Coordinates of C-alpha atoms in Angstrom, one line a residue:
M238 CA -23.2 7.5 -4.7
S239 CA -19.6 8.1 -4.3
A240 CA -17.0 6.3 -1.9
A241 CA -16.9 9.1 0.7
D242 CA -20.3 9.7 1.4
T243 CA -21.8 9.6 5.0
G244 CA -22.0 6.1 6.2
T245 CA -18.6 4.8 4.1
G246 CA -17.1 2.2 6.7
A247 CA -13.7 3.3 7.4
T248 CA -12.3 0.2 6.6
I249 CA -10.4 -1.6 4.2
F250 CA -11.2 -5.8 3.9
G251 CA -9.8 -9.0 2.1
C252 CA -12.2 -11.7 1.2
A253 CA -11.6 -15.8 1.9
G254 CA -11.2 -16.9 -1.5
P255 CA -11.2 -16.8 -5.3
V256 CA -15.3 -16.5 -5.3
L257 CA -16.9 -14.1 -2.8
G258 CA -19.4 -15.8 -0.7
R259 CA -22.9 -15.5 0.1
D260 CA -22.2 -14.3 3.9
E261 CA -19.7 -12.1 2.6
A262 CA -21.3 -10.4 0.1
A263 CA -24.2 -9.2 2.7
F264 CA -21.6 -8.6 5.5
F265 CA -19.7 -6.2 2.9
R266 CA -23.4 -4.5 2.0
D267 CA -24.0 -3.4 5.4
A268 CA -20.4 -2.6 6.5
D269 CA -19.8 -0.8 3.2
P270 CA -16.3 -0.6 3.4
F271 CA -14.0 2.0 1.7
G272 CA -12.9 -0.6 -0.2
F273 CA -11.2 -4.1 -1.1
I274 CA -8.1 -5.8 -1.1
L275 CA -6.8 -8.9 -2.6
F276 CA -4.5 -11.7 -2.1
A277 CA -2.9 -15.1 -3.3
R278 CA -5.5 -17.1 -1.9
N279 CA -8.3 -14.8 -4.1
V280 CA -6.5 -15.4 -7.2
E281 CA -6.5 -18.0 -9.9
N282 CA -7.0 -16.3 -13.5
P283 CA -7.4 -13.1 -15.3
D284 CA -11.2 -14.2 -15.4
Q285 CA -11.5 -15.4 -11.9
V286 CA -10.1 -12.0 -10.6
L287 CA -12.0 -10.0 -13.0
R288 CA -15.2 -11.6 -11.9
L289 CA -14.0 -11.2 -7.9
T290 CA -13.4 -7.7 -8.5
S291 CA -16.8 -6.7 -10.0
D292 CA -18.8 -8.7 -7.4
L293 CA -16.9 -6.8 -4.8
R294 CA -18.3 -3.9 -6.2
A295 CA -21.7 -5.1 -6.8
A296 CA -21.9 -5.8 -2.8
V297 CA -21.6 -2.0 -2.0
G298 CA -23.2 -0.8 -4.9
R299 CA -20.2 1.7 -6.3
D300 CA -17.0 1.7 -7.8
A301 CA -15.2 1.1 -4.5
P302 CA -10.9 0.7 -4.9
I303 CA -9.3 -2.5 -5.1
L304 CA -6.2 -2.8 -3.9
V305 CA -3.7 -5.1 -4.5
D306 CA 0.2 -5.7 -3.0
Q307 CA 2.0 -6.2 -6.3
E308 CA 5.7 -4.6 -5.5
G309 CA 7.3 -7.5 -7.1
G310 CA 9.8 -10.1 -5.9
R311 CA 8.7 -11.6 -2.6
V312 CA 5.5 -9.3 -2.3
Q313 CA 3.6 -10.3 -5.9
R314 CA 0.1 -11.3 -5.4
L315 CA -0.2 -11.9 -9.1
R316 CA 2.0 -14.1 -10.6
A317 CA 3.2 -16.3 -13.6
P318 CA 1.8 -17.8 -15.9
H319 CA -1.1 -15.6 -16.4
W320 CA 1.0 -12.5 -14.9
R321 CA 4.6 -11.1 -15.6
E322 CA 7.3 -12.1 -12.7
W323 CA 9.5 -9.3 -11.3
L324 CA 12.8 -8.9 -9.6
P325 CA 12.9 -7.6 -6.0
P326 CA 12.8 -4.1 -6.6
L327 CA 16.0 -3.8 -5.1
D328 CA 17.5 -5.5 -7.5
Q329 CA 16.3 -4.0 -10.1
V330 CA 17.2 -0.3 -9.1
E331 CA 20.8 -2.0 -8.6
R332 CA 20.9 -3.2 -11.9
S333 CA 19.5 -0.4 -13.7
G334 CA 22.1 2.3 -12.2
L335 CA 22.1 5.6 -12.9
R336 CA 18.4 4.4 -15.0
A337 CA 17.3 3.4 -12.0
A338 CA 14.3 5.8 -11.7
E339 CA 13.3 5.4 -15.7
G340 CA 13.4 1.3 -15.6
M341 CA 11.1 1.3 -12.4
A342 CA 8.8 3.8 -13.8
I343 CA 8.1 1.7 -16.9
R344 CA 8.0 -1.5 -14.7
S345 CA 5.4 0.1 -12.8
R346 CA 3.5 1.1 -16.3
I347 CA 3.3 -2.3 -17.3
I348 CA 2.5 -3.6 -13.6
A349 CA -0.8 -1.2 -13.8
A350 CA -2.2 -2.2 -17.1
E351 CA -1.9 -5.9 -15.7
L352 CA -3.7 -4.7 -12.6
R353 CA -6.3 -2.8 -14.0
A354 CA -7.1 -5.3 -17.0
V355 CA -9.0 -7.7 -14.0
G356 CA -10.2 -4.4 -12.1
I357 CA -7.9 -3.6 -10.1
D358 CA -7.0 0.2 -9.5
A359 CA -4.8 0.6 -6.4
N360 CA -1.7 -0.9 -5.5
C361 CA 0.5 -0.8 -2.6
A362 CA 3.4 0.9 -3.3
P363 CA 5.8 2.7 -3.7
C364 CA 7.6 1.9 -0.5
A365 CA 9.5 5.0 0.0
D366 CA 11.6 3.0 3.4
I367 CA 15.6 3.7 3.0
A368 CA 17.3 0.3 3.1
S369 CA 20.2 0.3 5.6
P370 CA 22.7 -2.5 7.0
V371 CA 20.4 -3.3 9.7
T372 CA 17.0 -3.5 7.9
H373 CA 15.2 -6.5 8.6
P374 CA 15.5 -8.9 5.6
F375 CA 11.3 -9.3 5.0
L376 CA 11.9 -5.3 4.4
R377 CA 15.3 -4.9 2.5
N378 CA 14.8 -5.9 -1.0
R379 CA 11.5 -4.3 -1.1
C380 CA 13.4 -0.7 -0.7
Y381 CA 14.8 1.5 -3.4
G382 CA 18.2 2.4 -1.9
S383 CA 19.9 3.6 0.9
D384 CA 19.9 7.0 0.7
A385 CA 17.1 9.6 0.7
E386 CA 17.6 11.0 -2.7
T387 CA 17.7 7.9 -4.3
V388 CA 14.5 6.7 -2.7
T389 CA 12.7 9.7 -3.7
Q390 CA 13.6 9.5 -7.2
V391 CA 12.6 6.1 -7.7
A392 CA 9.2 5.9 -5.4
R393 CA 7.9 9.3 -7.5
A394 CA 8.6 7.4 -10.8
V395 CA 6.8 4.4 -9.4
A396 CA 3.7 6.5 -8.2
E397 CA 3.8 8.3 -11.7
G398 CA 4.3 4.9 -13.4
H399 CA 1.0 3.6 -11.9
L400 CA -1.1 7.0 -11.8
A401 CA -0.4 6.9 -15.9
G402 CA -1.9 3.8 -16.2
G403 CA -5.2 4.1 -13.9
V404 CA -3.6 2.8 -10.6
L405 CA -3.8 4.6 -7.0
P406 CA -0.4 4.4 -5.8
V407 CA -0.4 3.6 -1.9
V408 CA 3.0 5.0 -0.9
K409 CA 4.3 3.0 2.6
H410 CA 5.3 2.7 5.4
M411 CA 4.9 6.0 6.4
P412 CA 6.8 7.8 8.0
G413 CA 9.7 5.3 7.6
H414 CA 10.4 1.4 8.2
G415 CA 13.9 0.9 6.9
R416 CA 15.5 1.4 10.6
S417 CA 13.4 -1.4 11.6
T418 CA 15.4 -5.0 12.9
A419 CA 12.3 -7.0 13.4
D420 CA 9.9 -8.4 11.2
T421 CA 6.4 -6.7 12.2
H422 CA 4.6 -9.5 11.2
H423 CA 6.0 -10.7 14.3
N424 CA 7.5 -8.3 16.8
L425 CA 7.0 -4.4 17.6
P426 CA 10.5 -2.3 16.6
T427 CA 11.3 0.3 18.4
V428 CA 13.5 3.1 16.8
T429 CA 15.3 5.2 18.9
E430 CA 17.1 7.8 16.8
D431 CA 16.4 11.3 17.6
A432 CA 13.6 13.7 16.0
A433 CA 16.2 15.4 13.5
T434 CA 18.1 12.5 12.4
L435 CA 14.8 11.2 11.5
S436 CA 13.5 14.1 10.2
A437 CA 16.6 14.6 8.0
T438 CA 16.7 10.8 6.7
D439 CA 13.8 8.3 7.1
F440 CA 11.2 11.2 6.6
A441 CA 12.6 13.1 3.8
P442 CA 10.8 10.8 1.3
F443 CA 7.8 10.6 2.8
R444 CA 8.0 14.6 2.6
A445 CA 8.8 14.7 -1.0
L446 CA 6.5 12.3 -1.6
N447 CA 3.3 14.1 0.4
D448 CA 1.1 14.8 -2.7
L449 CA 0.2 11.2 -3.1
P450 CA -3.4 10.3 -2.8
M451 CA -2.8 7.4 -0.1
A452 CA -0.6 5.8 2.3
M453 CA -0.1 3.1 4.7
T454 CA 1.6 3.5 8.1
S455 CA 4.3 1.6 10.1
H456 CA 4.0 -0.7 13.0
I457 CA 7.0 0.8 14.5
V458 CA 7.8 2.9 17.3
F459 CA 9.5 5.7 17.0
A460 CA 10.7 6.8 20.9
A461 CA 11.4 10.4 20.0
F462 CA 7.9 11.0 19.3
D463 CA 5.8 8.5 21.5
P464 CA 7.5 5.5 23.5
D465 CA 4.7 3.7 24.3
H466 CA 2.7 3.2 20.9
P467 CA 3.3 2.1 17.1
A468 CA 3.0 4.8 14.9
T469 CA -0.2 3.4 13.5
Q470 CA -1.9 3.7 16.8
S471 CA 0.2 7.1 18.1
P472 CA -1.8 10.8 17.7
E473 CA 1.7 12.0 18.6
V474 CA 3.4 10.7 15.2
I475 CA 0.0 10.8 13.2
R476 CA 0.0 14.8 13.6
M477 CA 4.1 14.6 13.0
I478 CA 3.1 13.0 9.9
R479 CA 0.0 15.2 8.8
R480 CA 1.9 18.7 10.2
E481 CA 5.9 17.9 9.4
I482 CA 5.8 15.7 6.5
G483 CA 3.0 17.5 5.2
F484 CA 0.4 14.5 4.4
D485 CA -3.2 15.0 3.9
G486 CA -4.1 12.2 1.9
L487 CA -6.0 9.0 2.6
L488 CA -3.8 7.6 5.7
M489 CA -4.8 3.6 6.2
T490 CA -3.3 1.1 8.8
D491 CA -0.9 -1.5 7.9
D492 CA -2.6 -4.8 8.5
L493 CA -4.2 -5.1 11.7
N494 CA -3.7 -8.8 11.9
M495 CA 0.1 -8.2 12.3
Q496 CA 1.4 -9.0 15.7
A497 CA 3.5 -6.0 16.2
L498 CA 0.1 -4.6 17.4
A499 CA -1.4 -5.7 21.0
G500 CA -5.2 -6.2 21.8
T501 CA -7.9 -7.6 20.3
L502 CA -8.6 -6.4 16.4
A503 CA -11.3 -4.5 17.9
E504 CA -9.0 -2.4 20.2
R505 CA -6.4 -2.2 17.3
A506 CA -9.0 -1.0 14.9
A507 CA -10.1 1.8 17.6
L508 CA -6.7 3.0 18.7
A509 CA -6.0 3.5 15.1
I510 CA -8.8 5.3 14.3
A511 CA -8.6 7.3 17.5
A512 CA -4.6 8.0 16.8
G513 CA -5.8 9.8 13.8
C514 CA -5.7 7.0 10.7
D515 CA -8.5 7.4 8.2
I516 CA -8.9 3.4 7.3
A517 CA -8.4 0.5 9.2
L518 CA -6.8 -2.2 7.1
H519 CA -7.6 -5.8 8.0
C520 CA -6.7 -8.5 5.1
K521 CA -7.2 -11.8 6.2
G522 CA -10.5 -12.0 5.0
D523 CA -12.4 -13.8 8.2
L524 CA -15.5 -12.8 8.4
A525 CA -15.9 -13.0 12.2
E526 CA -13.0 -10.7 12.6
M527 CA -14.0 -8.6 9.8
Q528 CA -17.3 -7.5 11.6
A529 CA -15.6 -7.0 15.1
V530 CA -13.2 -4.7 12.9
A531 CA -16.2 -2.9 11.5
N532 CA -17.9 -2.2 14.5
A533 CA -14.9 -0.7 16.5
A534 CA -13.7 1.0 13.3
G535 CA -17.0 3.0 12.4
H536 CA -17.4 5.6 9.6
M537 CA -15.4 7.6 8.3
G538 CA -15.8 11.3 9.6
P539 CA -15.9 14.5 7.4
E540 CA -12.1 14.5 7.4
A541 CA -11.3 11.2 6.0
S542 CA -14.5 11.8 3.9
R543 CA -12.5 14.4 2.8
R544 CA -9.5 13.0 2.0
A545 CA -11.4 9.7 0.5
A546 CA -12.8 11.7 -2.1
R547 CA -10.1 13.4 -2.8
A548 CA -7.9 10.3 -3.3
L549 CA -10.8 8.6 -5.7
S550 CA -10.6 11.6 -8.0
R551 CA -7.0 10.8 -8.9
R552 CA -8.5 7.6 -10.6
R553 CA -8.4 8.3 -14.4
D554 CA -8.5 6.1 -17.4
P555 CA -4.9 4.9 -18.2
D556 CA -3.0 6.9 -21.0
A557 CA -2.3 5.0 -24.3
V558 CA 0.7 2.8 -24.2
D559 CA 2.7 0.4 -26.0
I560 CA 3.4 -2.5 -24.1
P561 CA 5.6 -4.2 -26.0
A562 CA 7.9 -1.2 -26.7
L563 CA 8.0 -0.3 -22.8
E564 CA 9.2 -4.3 -22.3
A565 CA 11.6 -3.8 -25.0
K566 CA 13.2 -0.7 -23.5
L567 CA 13.3 -2.1 -20.0
A568 CA 14.9 -5.3 -21.1
A569 CA 17.5 -2.8 -22.4
I570 CA 18.1 -1.0 -19.3
L571 CA 18.8 -4.2 -17.1
Q572 CA 21.0 -5.0 -19.7
G573 CA 23.4 -1.8 -19.1
A574 CA 21.9 -0.4 -22.4
P575 CA 23.1 3.8 -22.7
Y576 CA 20.5 6.5 -22.7
G577 CA 18.9 6.7 -25.8

């Protein structure tokens, strides 16, 4: 059975801890979410993570995608001593100079190898948001640069590094998060720039990356398109993502538990799906909350199923790679070595 068969839930869920519980497994079997996402609470060591990813897939009876946020820096769920520690993305880009895209591609290929080794095959990266002096600190050093050209080049390199390693990239936060002066975990920001300015700047990297298989929304109001709803729940913004940005991949929400969104979790999920998102993302691992989200989100319709199938078709076996050689090359880039 493929993940996009009729009946697959329009959801991605987390789980409560490092071991899949009996009640969780039963719920996942019935709800049949499209996939799963892991957080630090789910991670102890490589053997344990591999068991958990295997058990999650067994619960739904298929090779469901398993996601993680492994950007590096603050947003990194797999950490030392079992996994490599990474600089914040913006720090690495700035340190790498003209070789920024090359260095981030190498880093992404190494990250992909670490993820695939424990059964994780999708990463919530690249971040195609443009940093500016007003970007909230929760996001700023997760960005790749302060202009559309740099961000696009580095984000493309990050995506290709993941794909070469057999890991699906999830570009975020569509259609752009860089102008947010608030942390969407706690507040709902409003962007007031006009549509032409946004199209030429914030939206440009996402337009250039519109062939990627999966994307995540931003919980931000874009007043030029819809002053009343965040992008995640705005039919106008989702139409713009599909038409102007040209993204026809699988579109998931950012985490529904973030307090930029109002209402109950069921209401948040229902509004997102009605607006045109394909997948409702719930990360907390709370069983009662997941039940409410599953009921509200329902099953993927024909278009979402088509996009899901196409996204999963981009998964492939990793290319052969010499990790020590890549590490040496990355170290040279970070030390300022010239080309060659």
